[in-house]
Amino acid sequence: MKLIISMIAIFSFSTLFASFDTERLRGKSFQTYDPDYVSISTVKDKYGYEYNVAYMQRDGNRVKAKYFAAKDYNGTSVPKRYDTWSKGKNVILCVSGTYMTDCYTHNNPKPVGLTIDNGVMVNNDIKKDDKDALVIVYATGGIACSNLSDGDLTLKGEGADENKKYDLRGSKWDLLDFIKWSENNEATVFQAHLLVYKNKIKVSSYNSDNTLRERRFLAVGTDEDGKLVHVIIDSPEYTSLYEGSKRVLEFLNSFKDMTVTFMINLDTGCQDVYYQYNYDGTLHAKIGGAYDINQTVNLLAYYFE
Amino acid sequence: MKRIKLRTYFITIIGIIIVFICLVVAFFYIIKANYSTEVYTERKIVTTSNSYSLEKNLKKIELTKILKSFPAQNYLDSANTWDIKAIRNDLIMMDSVNPGNTRNNQEALSIALTTELQKRIENSYKSFNSDSLLMLIHWTERFNYYADIDDNNSTFYKVIYMYWMEYITNKLDEYYNEEPSIKYNYRFRYLVSRCHEKNYNPGFGCTNSEKVIIYIIDSKWSYLFNRFWYGTGVLFKMGCSLLIIVLLAPYIYLLIKKVRKEKSK
């Protein structure tokens, strides 16, 4: 009898521990981030337009970004890569990134514009149209953006000429140097619409998508104290890209007096994926995208360390 | 009674005609793509002997400013740009005439073989011509192979390879933007696949009508309704409503008539 009771007890404890451990590893119910660094809110601007805002302070380098640009070499999909990576991580949010071809048909989608994933080339084709933002996500969790039309990218790290200004669109020699630098530094790179740069709007109603639809943006800048902040702004109101960008810039400038270094567009079309977690690890009830994470073909994640 | 019957027939016929016209338009839209599955074989590029003396011409120019003074036009007039071996020999010769300036020599020759050459051949690519594009891909690929085996000039070959692959990708984008149905053309798809295998992705997606069909197939009705309701103008909504009314009117009319008939019994 004692043997049976002890076996049942051992079985119960091991099951309990296993479920605890799995939950912890999955980062769903035991993950946490410091609310002093991350605040999630739904705010209305002075015109009455509503925004869902994830406001993250990069001060102290505790909030970090990670970008999954495409399938890896073995053909592992982005949701699977994310699932493996996120185990044990305190994920703040994950959201679809930039544009993909054949995204609607799910027929082997490929990223649009120059894309490098952890130093591995995904798309060599640097777009010369309106996608002026070259976004670099560093292995250390930081994000930088260069305006490709200015042709003045500066690089630091292994294999970089720190005094040189790289013109990636104008010179293939510079582009080749940049690709080598990305490989050496395991950088992740993608191209996107540059909506705001150095606190100035870069799109107009003539050179951007005038379709009315919900919008989502990534804005990086500094707050009133000059500290670096990253903001994901979800705008459920249907607007054109220009109108939406203009309103959001005005809102961010007044919201905590933020100066926007750059703002890019995030896909709300065929891969409208957005998972926002509360500080206790639960999924936010109101803020989110329309689709399941399995629909995504690229993903920007923020996590806390 | 007869007048009512005639009106019923008239409305029904109009409804059928509208549906028929829609089907015919969709049919022609689908069949106008070229579905020929003919696969091209790689053609041997005919090379001619190089009578142009680059060496003599280089001695006439200011070599410290070779990037600006390189005789690109004369070079392209006479040199055999399709012959990669000849280009390699030209590079070796340039290094012997202008020693210690390898990077500038390479850049000068690369400008001739990229931007200057593009100006000359641009007209051949104004409209979609799969033969010319495929030939260009074959030529471009060879620079990539040379980059792997010639370490000294690897960057030079890579630069030319990247330039022309990007050119081809952008051209495919252009053709698609001019005529979206070209993406169903087998030869076009073949060229796109060739670009894909080299990590060059032409960036075309779906037209709005294709997106609507995909959303219908995926049964994303709430999304479709939201896009229709919030994302379209009043005129579009009115047009769609009118079309639906015209299509449904005969059936509603018949239904009302049937109900009335049954009531009168």
PDB file of N, CA, C and O in Angstrom, chain A residues 101-102 104-107 110-112 121-128 164 172-177 179-180 211-214 238 268-270 291 295, chain B residues 103 106-107 110 155-156 158-159 162-163 166 169-170 173 189 196 198-206 211 214-215 218 220 223 226-227 230-232:
ATOM      1  N   THR A 101       6.495  38.632 -51.073  1.00  0.00           N
ATOM      2  CA  THR A 101       5.819  38.283 -52.327  1.00  0.00           C
ATOM      3  C   THR A 101       5.028  37.005 -52.091  1.00  0.00           C
ATOM      4  O   THR A 101       5.373  36.220 -51.199  1.00  0.00           O
ATOM      5  N   ASP A 102       4.010  36.778 -52.894  1.00  0.00           N
ATOM      6  CA  ASP A 102       3.188  35.558 -52.822  1.00  0.00           C
ATOM      7  C   ASP A 102       2.686  35.270 -51.410  1.00  0.00           C
ATOM      8  O   ASP A 102       2.490  34.121 -51.032  1.00  0.00           O
ATOM      9  N   TYR A 104      -0.162  36.226 -50.064  1.00  0.00           N
ATOM     10  CA  TYR A 104      -1.585  35.876 -50.027  1.00  0.00           C
ATOM     11  C   TYR A 104      -1.821  34.435 -50.457  1.00  0.00           C
ATOM     12  O   TYR A 104      -2.708  33.769 -49.959  1.00  0.00           O
ATOM     13  N   THR A 105      -1.021  33.980 -51.413  1.00  0.00           N
ATOM     14  CA  THR A 105      -1.235  32.628 -51.918  1.00  0.00           C
ATOM     15  C   THR A 105      -0.484  31.582 -51.090  1.00  0.00           C
ATOM     16  O   THR A 105      -0.623  30.387 -51.329  1.00  0.00           O
ATOM     17  N   HIS A 106       0.313  32.032 -50.141  1.00  0.00           N
ATOM     18  CA  HIS A 106       1.140  31.154 -49.289  1.00  0.00           C
ATOM     19  C   HIS A 106       2.034  30.245 -50.134  1.00  0.00           C
ATOM     20  O   HIS A 106       2.333  29.127 -49.755  1.00  0.00           O
ATOM     21  N   ASN A 107       2.399  30.731 -51.332  1.00  0.00           N
ATOM     22  CA  ASN A 107       3.193  29.925 -52.243  1.00  0.00           C
ATOM     23  C   ASN A 107       4.660  30.326 -52.107  1.00  0.00           C
ATOM     24  O   ASN A 107       5.176  31.102 -52.893  1.00  0.00           O
ATOM     25  N   LYS A 110       8.495  35.232 -50.328  1.00  0.00           N
ATOM     26  CA  LYS A 110       9.877  35.714 -50.223  1.00  0.00           C
ATOM     27  C   LYS A 110       9.857  37.197 -49.855  1.00  0.00           C
ATOM     28  O   LYS A 110       8.976  37.923 -50.285  1.00  0.00           O
ATOM     29  N   PRO A 111      10.829  37.633 -49.057  1.00  0.00           N
ATOM     30  CA  PRO A 111      10.822  39.041 -48.657  1.00  0.00           C
ATOM     31  C   PRO A 111      11.110  39.977 -49.828  1.00  0.00           C
ATOM     32  O   PRO A 111      11.835  39.619 -50.755  1.00  0.00           O
ATOM     33  N   VAL A 112      10.531  41.160 -49.770  1.00  0.00           N
ATOM     34  CA  VAL A 112      10.752  42.175 -50.806  1.00  0.00           C
ATOM     35  C   VAL A 112      11.880  43.088 -50.347  1.00  0.00           C
ATOM     36  O   VAL A 112      11.866  43.566 -49.217  1.00  0.00           O
ATOM     37  N   MET A 121      22.337  35.544 -46.549  1.00  0.00           N
ATOM     38  CA  MET A 121      21.624  36.279 -47.591  1.00  0.00           C
ATOM     39  C   MET A 121      20.287  35.612 -47.924  1.00  0.00           C
ATOM     40  O   MET A 121      20.218  34.412 -48.152  1.00  0.00           O
ATOM     41  N   VAL A 122      19.227  36.407 -47.926  1.00  0.00           N
ATOM     42  CA  VAL A 122      17.896  35.898 -48.288  1.00  0.00           C
ATOM     43  C   VAL A 122      17.443  36.514 -49.602  1.00  0.00           C
ATOM     44  O   VAL A 122      16.901  35.845 -50.475  1.00  0.00           O
ATOM     45  N   ASN A 123      17.642  37.814 -49.743  1.00  0.00           N
ATOM     46  CA  ASN A 123      17.300  38.491 -50.995  1.00  0.00           C
ATOM     47  C   ASN A 123      18.340  39.563 -51.295  1.00  0.00           C
ATOM     48  O   ASN A 123      18.529  40.496 -50.517  1.00  0.00           O
ATOM     49  N   ASN A 124      19.003  39.401 -52.428  1.00  0.00           N
ATOM     50  CA  ASN A 124      20.069  40.324 -52.835  1.00  0.00           C
ATOM     51  C   ASN A 124      19.542  41.621 -53.428  1.00  0.00           C
ATOM     52  O   ASN A 124      20.276  42.583 -53.559  1.00  0.00           O
ATOM     53  N   ASP A 125      18.287  41.585 -53.833  1.00  0.00           N
ATOM     54  CA  ASP A 125      17.757  42.660 -54.668  1.00  0.00           C
ATOM     55  C   ASP A 125      17.409  43.898 -53.838  1.00  0.00           C
ATOM     56  O   ASP A 125      16.385  43.921 -53.157  1.00  0.00           O
ATOM     57  N   ILE A 126      18.237  44.906 -53.941  1.00  0.00           N
ATOM     58  CA  ILE A 126      17.978  46.144 -53.207  1.00  0.00           C
ATOM     59  C   ILE A 126      16.988  46.974 -54.019  1.00  0.00           C
ATOM     60  O   ILE A 126      17.225  47.281 -55.180  1.00  0.00           O
ATOM     61  N   LYS A 127      15.839  47.265 -53.420  1.00  0.00           N
ATOM     62  CA  LYS A 127      14.771  47.957 -54.158  1.00  0.00           C
ATOM     63  C   LYS A 127      15.102  49.437 -54.292  1.00  0.00           C
ATOM     64  O   LYS A 127      15.549  50.077 -53.348  1.00  0.00           O
ATOM     65  N   LYS A 128      14.842  49.944 -55.498  1.00  0.00           N
ATOM     66  CA  LYS A 128      15.134  51.346 -55.745  1.00  0.00           C
ATOM     67  C   LYS A 128      13.857  52.182 -55.753  1.00  0.00           C
ATOM     68  O   LYS A 128      13.862  53.328 -56.154  1.00  0.00           O
ATOM     69  N   LYS A 164      33.877  55.697 -43.642  1.00  0.00           N
ATOM     70  CA  LYS A 164      33.264  55.691 -44.979  1.00  0.00           C
ATOM     71  C   LYS A 164      31.744  55.830 -44.904  1.00  0.00           C
ATOM     72  O   LYS A 164      31.116  55.344 -43.968  1.00  0.00           O
ATOM     73  N   LYS A 172      27.590  49.255 -56.283  1.00  0.00           N
ATOM     74  CA  LYS A 172      27.574  47.811 -55.996  1.00  0.00           C
ATOM     75  C   LYS A 172      28.787  47.416 -55.165  1.00  0.00           C
ATOM     76  O   LYS A 172      28.757  46.425 -54.448  1.00  0.00           O
ATOM     77  N   TRP A 173      29.862  48.192 -55.289  1.00  0.00           N
ATOM     78  CA  TRP A 173      31.065  47.914 -54.486  1.00  0.00           C
ATOM     79  C   TRP A 173      30.737  48.115 -53.013  1.00  0.00           C
ATOM     80  O   TRP A 173      31.115  47.312 -52.157  1.00  0.00           O
ATOM     81  N   ASP A 174      30.011  49.205 -52.704  1.00  0.00           N
ATOM     82  CA  ASP A 174      29.599  49.460 -51.317  1.00  0.00           C
ATOM     83  C   ASP A 174      28.622  48.385 -50.849  1.00  0.00           C
ATOM     84  O   ASP A 174      28.696  47.939 -49.699  1.00  0.00           O
ATOM     85  N   LEU A 175      27.719  47.994 -51.735  1.00  0.00           N
ATOM     86  CA  LEU A 175      26.734  46.977 -51.361  1.00  0.00           C
ATOM     87  C   LEU A 175      27.415  45.650 -51.005  1.00  0.00           C
ATOM     88  O   LEU A 175      27.072  44.997 -50.026  1.00  0.00           O
ATOM     89  N   LEU A 176      28.419  45.311 -51.813  1.00  0.00           N
ATOM     90  CA  LEU A 176      29.155  44.066 -51.570  1.00  0.00           C
ATOM     91  C   LEU A 176      29.902  44.128 -50.231  1.00  0.00           C
ATOM     92  O   LEU A 176      29.904  43.154 -49.474  1.00  0.00           O
ATOM     93  N   ASP A 177      30.504  45.287 -49.947  1.00  0.00           N
ATOM     94  CA  ASP A 177      31.181  45.472 -48.650  1.00  0.00           C
ATOM     95  C   ASP A 177      30.179  45.333 -47.503  1.00  0.00           C
ATOM     96  O   ASP A 177      30.488  44.747 -46.463  1.00  0.00           O
ATOM     97  N   ILE A 179      27.339  43.644 -47.506  1.00  0.00           N
ATOM     98  CA  ILE A 179      26.912  42.238 -47.363  1.00  0.00           C
ATOM     99  C   ILE A 179      27.972  41.448 -46.589  1.00  0.00           C
ATOM    100  O   ILE A 179      27.649  40.659 -45.699  1.00  0.00           O
ATOM    101  N   LYS A 180      29.246  41.708 -46.918  1.00  0.00           N
ATOM    102  CA  LYS A 180      30.333  41.026 -46.191  1.00  0.00           C
ATOM    103  C   LYS A 180      30.312  41.420 -44.716  1.00  0.00           C
ATOM    104  O   LYS A 180      30.506  40.586 -43.832  1.00  0.00           O
ATOM    105  N   THR A 211      -4.752  53.267 -50.239  1.00  0.00           N
ATOM    106  CA  THR A 211      -5.818  52.380 -49.782  1.00  0.00           C
ATOM    107  C   THR A 211      -6.117  52.658 -48.316  1.00  0.00           C
ATOM    108  O   THR A 211      -5.202  52.826 -47.518  1.00  0.00           O
ATOM    109  N   LEU A 212      -7.389  52.676 -48.007  1.00  0.00           N
ATOM    110  CA  LEU A 212      -7.763  52.887 -46.606  1.00  0.00           C
ATOM    111  C   LEU A 212      -7.725  51.543 -45.892  1.00  0.00           C
ATOM    112  O   LEU A 212      -8.371  50.595 -46.331  1.00  0.00           O
ATOM    113  N   ARG A 213      -6.959  51.476 -44.813  1.00  0.00           N
ATOM    114  CA  ARG A 213      -6.889  50.235 -44.056  1.00  0.00           C
ATOM    115  C   ARG A 213      -6.272  50.493 -42.676  1.00  0.00           C
ATOM    116  O   ARG A 213      -5.744  51.572 -42.416  1.00  0.00           O
ATOM    117  N   GLU A 214      -6.381  49.481 -41.802  1.00  0.00           N
ATOM    118  CA  GLU A 214      -5.775  49.634 -40.484  1.00  0.00           C
ATOM    119  C   GLU A 214      -4.255  49.673 -40.664  1.00  0.00           C
ATOM    120  O   GLU A 214      -3.739  49.080 -41.617  1.00  0.00           O
ATOM    121  N   TYR A 238      -9.198  53.035 -40.152  1.00  0.00           N
ATOM    122  CA  TYR A 238      -8.813  52.858 -41.554  1.00  0.00           C
ATOM    123  C   TYR A 238      -8.314  54.180 -42.142  1.00  0.00           C
ATOM    124  O   TYR A 238      -9.073  55.138 -42.229  1.00  0.00           O
ATOM    125  N   THR A 268       0.053  44.796 -42.261  1.00  0.00           N
ATOM    126  CA  THR A 268      -1.245  44.449 -41.660  1.00  0.00           C
ATOM    127  C   THR A 268      -2.133  43.762 -42.705  1.00  0.00           C
ATOM    128  O   THR A 268      -3.342  43.675 -42.548  1.00  0.00           O
ATOM    129  N   GLY A 269      -1.487  43.276 -43.760  1.00  0.00           N
ATOM    130  CA  GLY A 269      -2.253  42.631 -44.831  1.00  0.00           C
ATOM    131  C   GLY A 269      -2.339  41.136 -44.641  1.00  0.00           C
ATOM    132  O   GLY A 269      -2.970  40.638 -43.704  1.00  0.00           O
ATOM    133  N   CYS A 270      -1.644  40.415 -45.528  1.00  0.00           N
ATOM    134  CA  CYS A 270      -1.779  38.959 -45.549  1.00  0.00           C
ATOM    135  C   CYS A 270      -1.179  38.282 -44.316  1.00  0.00           C
ATOM    136  O   CYS A 270      -1.471  37.138 -44.036  1.00  0.00           O
ATOM    137  N   TYR A 291      -4.582  37.395 -37.446  1.00  0.00           N
ATOM    138  CA  TYR A 291      -4.250  36.013 -37.778  1.00  0.00           C
ATOM    139  C   TYR A 291      -3.406  35.310 -36.712  1.00  0.00           C
ATOM    140  O   TYR A 291      -2.729  35.945 -35.907  1.00  0.00           O
ATOM    141  N   GLN A 295       0.560  32.025 -39.602  1.00  0.00           N
ATOM    142  CA  GLN A 295       0.369  32.722 -40.881  1.00  0.00           C
ATOM    143  C   GLN A 295       1.574  33.599 -41.236  1.00  0.00           C
ATOM    144  O   GLN A 295       1.699  34.045 -42.369  1.00  0.00           O
TER     145      GLN A 295
ATOM    146  N   ARG B 103      42.141  48.389 -57.692  1.00  0.00           N
ATOM    147  CA  ARG B 103      40.728  48.671 -57.385  1.00  0.00           C
ATOM    148  C   ARG B 103      40.142  49.668 -58.387  1.00  0.00           C
ATOM    149  O   ARG B 103      39.037  49.492 -58.898  1.00  0.00           O
ATOM    150  N   GLN B 106      39.681  48.054 -61.768  1.00  0.00           N
ATOM    151  CA  GLN B 106      38.494  47.190 -61.752  1.00  0.00           C
ATOM    152  C   GLN B 106      37.215  48.028 -61.800  1.00  0.00           C
ATOM    153  O   GLN B 106      36.275  47.703 -62.537  1.00  0.00           O
ATOM    154  N   GLU B 107      37.191  49.113 -61.014  1.00  0.00           N
ATOM    155  CA  GLU B 107      35.983  49.957 -60.995  1.00  0.00           C
ATOM    156  C   GLU B 107      35.723  50.581 -62.363  1.00  0.00           C
ATOM    157  O   GLU B 107      34.581  50.648 -62.822  1.00  0.00           O
ATOM    158  N   SER B 110      34.410  47.997 -64.598  1.00  0.00           N
ATOM    159  CA  SER B 110      33.056  47.578 -64.171  1.00  0.00           C
ATOM    160  C   SER B 110      32.005  48.603 -64.586  1.00  0.00           C
ATOM    161  O   SER B 110      30.882  48.236 -64.940  1.00  0.00           O
ATOM    162  N   THR B 155      35.848  40.467 -56.351  1.00  0.00           N
ATOM    163  CA  THR B 155      34.894  41.565 -56.118  1.00  0.00           C
ATOM    164  C   THR B 155      34.417  42.159 -57.442  1.00  0.00           C
ATOM    165  O   THR B 155      33.229  42.455 -57.605  1.00  0.00           O
ATOM    166  N   PHE B 156      35.340  42.309 -58.375  1.00  0.00           N
ATOM    167  CA  PHE B 156      35.001  42.862 -59.698  1.00  0.00           C
ATOM    168  C   PHE B 156      33.916  42.013 -60.373  1.00  0.00           C
ATOM    169  O   PHE B 156      32.902  42.539 -60.843  1.00  0.00           O
ATOM    170  N   LYS B 158      31.875  39.868 -58.933  1.00  0.00           N
ATOM    171  CA  LYS B 158      30.654  39.884 -58.111  1.00  0.00           C
ATOM    172  C   LYS B 158      29.835  41.146 -58.380  1.00  0.00           C
ATOM    173  O   LYS B 158      28.605  41.118 -58.445  1.00  0.00           O
ATOM    174  N   VAL B 159      30.556  42.278 -58.487  1.00  0.00           N
ATOM    175  CA  VAL B 159      29.867  43.555 -58.713  1.00  0.00           C
ATOM    176  C   VAL B 159      29.079  43.511 -60.018  1.00  0.00           C
ATOM    177  O   VAL B 159      27.907  43.905 -60.069  1.00  0.00           O
ATOM    178  N   MET B 162      26.104  41.127 -59.605  1.00  0.00           N
ATOM    179  CA  MET B 162      25.017  41.705 -58.806  1.00  0.00           C
ATOM    180  C   MET B 162      24.276  42.783 -59.581  1.00  0.00           C
ATOM    181  O   MET B 162      23.046  42.886 -59.504  1.00  0.00           O
ATOM    182  N   TYR B 163      25.030  43.580 -60.315  1.00  0.00           N
ATOM    183  CA  TYR B 163      24.403  44.664 -61.087  1.00  0.00           C
ATOM    184  C   TYR B 163      23.391  44.105 -62.077  1.00  0.00           C
ATOM    185  O   TYR B 163      22.237  44.547 -62.146  1.00  0.00           O
ATOM    186  N   GLU B 166      20.331  42.285 -60.532  1.00  0.00           N
ATOM    187  CA  GLU B 166      19.367  43.282 -60.027  1.00  0.00           C
ATOM    188  C   GLU B 166      18.601  43.913 -61.194  1.00  0.00           C
ATOM    189  O   GLU B 166      17.392  44.138 -61.111  1.00  0.00           O
ATOM    190  N   THR B 169      15.998  41.424 -62.319  1.00  0.00           N
ATOM    191  CA  THR B 169      14.904  41.375 -61.330  1.00  0.00           C
ATOM    192  C   THR B 169      14.007  42.602 -61.458  1.00  0.00           C
ATOM    193  O   THR B 169      12.776  42.490 -61.451  1.00  0.00           O
ATOM    194  N   ASN B 170      14.631  43.774 -61.576  1.00  0.00           N
ATOM    195  CA  ASN B 170      13.843  45.002 -61.704  1.00  0.00           C
ATOM    196  C   ASN B 170      13.042  45.021 -62.994  1.00  0.00           C
ATOM    197  O   ASN B 170      11.925  45.537 -63.042  1.00  0.00           O
ATOM    198  N   ASP B 173      10.034  42.989 -62.507  1.00  0.00           N
ATOM    199  CA  ASP B 173       9.084  43.808 -61.732  1.00  0.00           C
ATOM    200  C   ASP B 173       8.335  44.771 -62.648  1.00  0.00           C
ATOM    201  O   ASP B 173       7.118  44.924 -62.544  1.00  0.00           O
ATOM    202  N   ARG B 189       7.521  32.999 -65.600  1.00  0.00           N
ATOM    203  CA  ARG B 189       7.683  32.273 -64.331  1.00  0.00           C
ATOM    204  C   ARG B 189       9.033  31.561 -64.277  1.00  0.00           C
ATOM    205  O   ARG B 189       9.649  31.456 -63.222  1.00  0.00           O
ATOM    206  N   HIS B 196      14.969  33.545 -58.374  1.00  0.00           N
ATOM    207  CA  HIS B 196      14.775  33.043 -57.009  1.00  0.00           C
ATOM    208  C   HIS B 196      15.927  32.157 -56.573  1.00  0.00           C
ATOM    209  O   HIS B 196      16.405  32.254 -55.448  1.00  0.00           O
ATOM    210  N   LYS B 198      18.851  32.328 -57.243  1.00  0.00           N
ATOM    211  CA  LYS B 198      20.048  33.117 -56.956  1.00  0.00           C
ATOM    212  C   LYS B 198      19.793  34.155 -55.858  1.00  0.00           C
ATOM    213  O   LYS B 198      20.538  35.129 -55.718  1.00  0.00           O
ATOM    214  N   ASN B 199      18.703  33.964 -55.113  1.00  0.00           N
ATOM    215  CA  ASN B 199      18.314  34.888 -54.045  1.00  0.00           C
ATOM    216  C   ASN B 199      18.019  36.299 -54.545  1.00  0.00           C
ATOM    217  O   ASN B 199      18.345  37.289 -53.890  1.00  0.00           O
ATOM    218  N   TYR B 200      17.407  36.390 -55.690  1.00  0.00           N
ATOM    219  CA  TYR B 200      16.889  37.663 -56.177  1.00  0.00           C
ATOM    220  C   TYR B 200      15.387  37.481 -56.324  1.00  0.00           C
ATOM    221  O   TYR B 200      14.952  36.601 -57.087  1.00  0.00           O
ATOM    222  N   ASN B 201      14.632  38.285 -55.580  1.00  0.00           N
ATOM    223  CA  ASN B 201      13.190  38.066 -55.552  1.00  0.00           C
ATOM    224  C   ASN B 201      12.438  39.230 -56.186  1.00  0.00           C
ATOM    225  O   ASN B 201      12.308  40.280 -55.563  1.00  0.00           O
ATOM    226  N   PRO B 202      11.951  39.044 -57.400  1.00  0.00           N
ATOM    227  CA  PRO B 202      11.101  40.090 -57.965  1.00  0.00           C
ATOM    228  C   PRO B 202       9.902  40.303 -57.035  1.00  0.00           C
ATOM    229  O   PRO B 202       9.322  39.331 -56.550  1.00  0.00           O
ATOM    230  N   GLY B 203       9.581  41.566 -56.769  1.00  0.00           N
ATOM    231  CA  GLY B 203       8.632  41.856 -55.687  1.00  0.00           C
ATOM    232  C   GLY B 203       7.198  42.053 -56.109  1.00  0.00           C
ATOM    233  O   GLY B 203       6.630  43.095 -55.851  1.00  0.00           O
ATOM    234  N   PHE B 204       6.613  41.102 -56.797  1.00  0.00           N
ATOM    235  CA  PHE B 204       5.201  41.315 -57.142  1.00  0.00           C
ATOM    236  C   PHE B 204       4.290  40.438 -56.304  1.00  0.00           C
ATOM    237  O   PHE B 204       4.654  39.356 -55.874  1.00  0.00           O
ATOM    238  N   GLY B 205       3.114  40.948 -56.085  1.00  0.00           N
ATOM    239  CA  GLY B 205       2.161  40.257 -55.213  1.00  0.00           C
ATOM    240  C   GLY B 205       0.895  39.878 -55.935  1.00  0.00           C
ATOM    241  O   GLY B 205       0.940  39.199 -56.955  1.00  0.00           O
ATOM    242  N   CYS B 206      -0.219  40.351 -55.414  1.00  0.00           N
ATOM    243  CA  CYS B 206      -1.519  40.015 -55.994  1.00  0.00           C
ATOM    244  C   CYS B 206      -2.264  41.297 -56.345  1.00  0.00           C
ATOM    245  O   CYS B 206      -2.112  42.304 -55.650  1.00  0.00           O
ATOM    246  N   LYS B 211      -6.758  39.222 -54.637  1.00  0.00           N
ATOM    247  CA  LYS B 211      -6.831  39.190 -53.170  1.00  0.00           C
ATOM    248  C   LYS B 211      -8.256  38.852 -52.722  1.00  0.00           C
ATOM    249  O   LYS B 211      -8.439  38.046 -51.810  1.00  0.00           O
ATOM    250  N   ILE B 214      -8.841  35.197 -53.145  1.00  0.00           N
ATOM    251  CA  ILE B 214      -8.117  34.415 -52.123  1.00  0.00           C
ATOM    252  C   ILE B 214      -8.831  34.503 -50.773  1.00  0.00           C
ATOM    253  O   ILE B 214      -8.974  33.502 -50.070  1.00  0.00           O
ATOM    254  N   TYR B 215      -9.278  35.695 -50.433  1.00  0.00           N
ATOM    255  CA  TYR B 215      -9.998  35.849 -49.158  1.00  0.00           C
ATOM    256  C   TYR B 215     -11.311  35.069 -49.165  1.00  0.00           C
ATOM    257  O   TYR B 215     -11.715  34.529 -48.138  1.00  0.00           O
ATOM    258  N   ASP B 218     -10.355  31.507 -48.641  1.00  0.00           N
ATOM    259  CA  ASP B 218      -9.987  31.302 -47.232  1.00  0.00           C
ATOM    260  C   ASP B 218     -11.138  31.578 -46.268  1.00  0.00           C
ATOM    261  O   ASP B 218     -10.949  31.496 -45.043  1.00  0.00           O
ATOM    262  N   LYS B 220     -12.511  34.343 -45.337  1.00  0.00           N
ATOM    263  CA  LYS B 220     -12.282  35.437 -44.387  1.00  0.00           C
ATOM    264  C   LYS B 220     -13.344  36.519 -44.629  1.00  0.00           C
ATOM    265  O   LYS B 220     -13.050  37.614 -45.125  1.00  0.00           O
ATOM    266  N   TYR B 223     -13.162  39.913 -42.614  1.00  0.00           N
ATOM    267  CA  TYR B 223     -12.107  40.784 -43.146  1.00  0.00           C
ATOM    268  C   TYR B 223     -12.574  41.452 -44.437  1.00  0.00           C
ATOM    269  O   TYR B 223     -12.407  42.655 -44.634  1.00  0.00           O
ATOM    270  N   ASN B 226     -15.070  44.137 -43.654  1.00  0.00           N
ATOM    271  CA  ASN B 226     -14.414  45.334 -43.102  1.00  0.00           C
ATOM    272  C   ASN B 226     -13.713  46.144 -44.186  1.00  0.00           C
ATOM    273  O   ASN B 226     -13.786  47.369 -44.196  1.00  0.00           O
ATOM    274  N   ARG B 227     -13.019  45.423 -45.066  1.00  0.00           N
ATOM    275  CA  ARG B 227     -12.318  46.137 -46.151  1.00  0.00           C
ATOM    276  C   ARG B 227     -13.307  46.836 -47.065  1.00  0.00           C
ATOM    277  O   ARG B 227     -13.059  47.937 -47.554  1.00  0.00           O
ATOM    278  N   TYR B 230     -15.076  49.788 -44.666  1.00  0.00           N
ATOM    279  CA  TYR B 230     -14.223  50.901 -44.227  1.00  0.00           C
ATOM    280  C   TYR B 230     -13.183  51.317 -45.273  1.00  0.00           C
ATOM    281  O   TYR B 230     -12.675  52.421 -45.231  1.00  0.00           O
ATOM    282  N   GLY B 231     -12.863  50.430 -46.166  1.00  0.00           N
ATOM    283  CA  GLY B 231     -11.750  50.690 -47.080  1.00  0.00           C
ATOM    284  C   GLY B 231     -12.147  51.151 -48.470  1.00  0.00           C
ATOM    285  O   GLY B 231     -11.287  51.366 -49.314  1.00  0.00           O
ATOM    286  N   THR B 232     -13.438  51.268 -48.740  1.00  0.00           N
ATOM    287  CA  THR B 232     -13.850  51.711 -50.084  1.00  0.00           C
ATOM    288  C   THR B 232     -14.715  52.957 -49.990  1.00  0.00           C
ATOM    289  O   THR B 232     -15.320  53.236 -48.949  1.00  0.00           O
TER     290      THR B 232
END
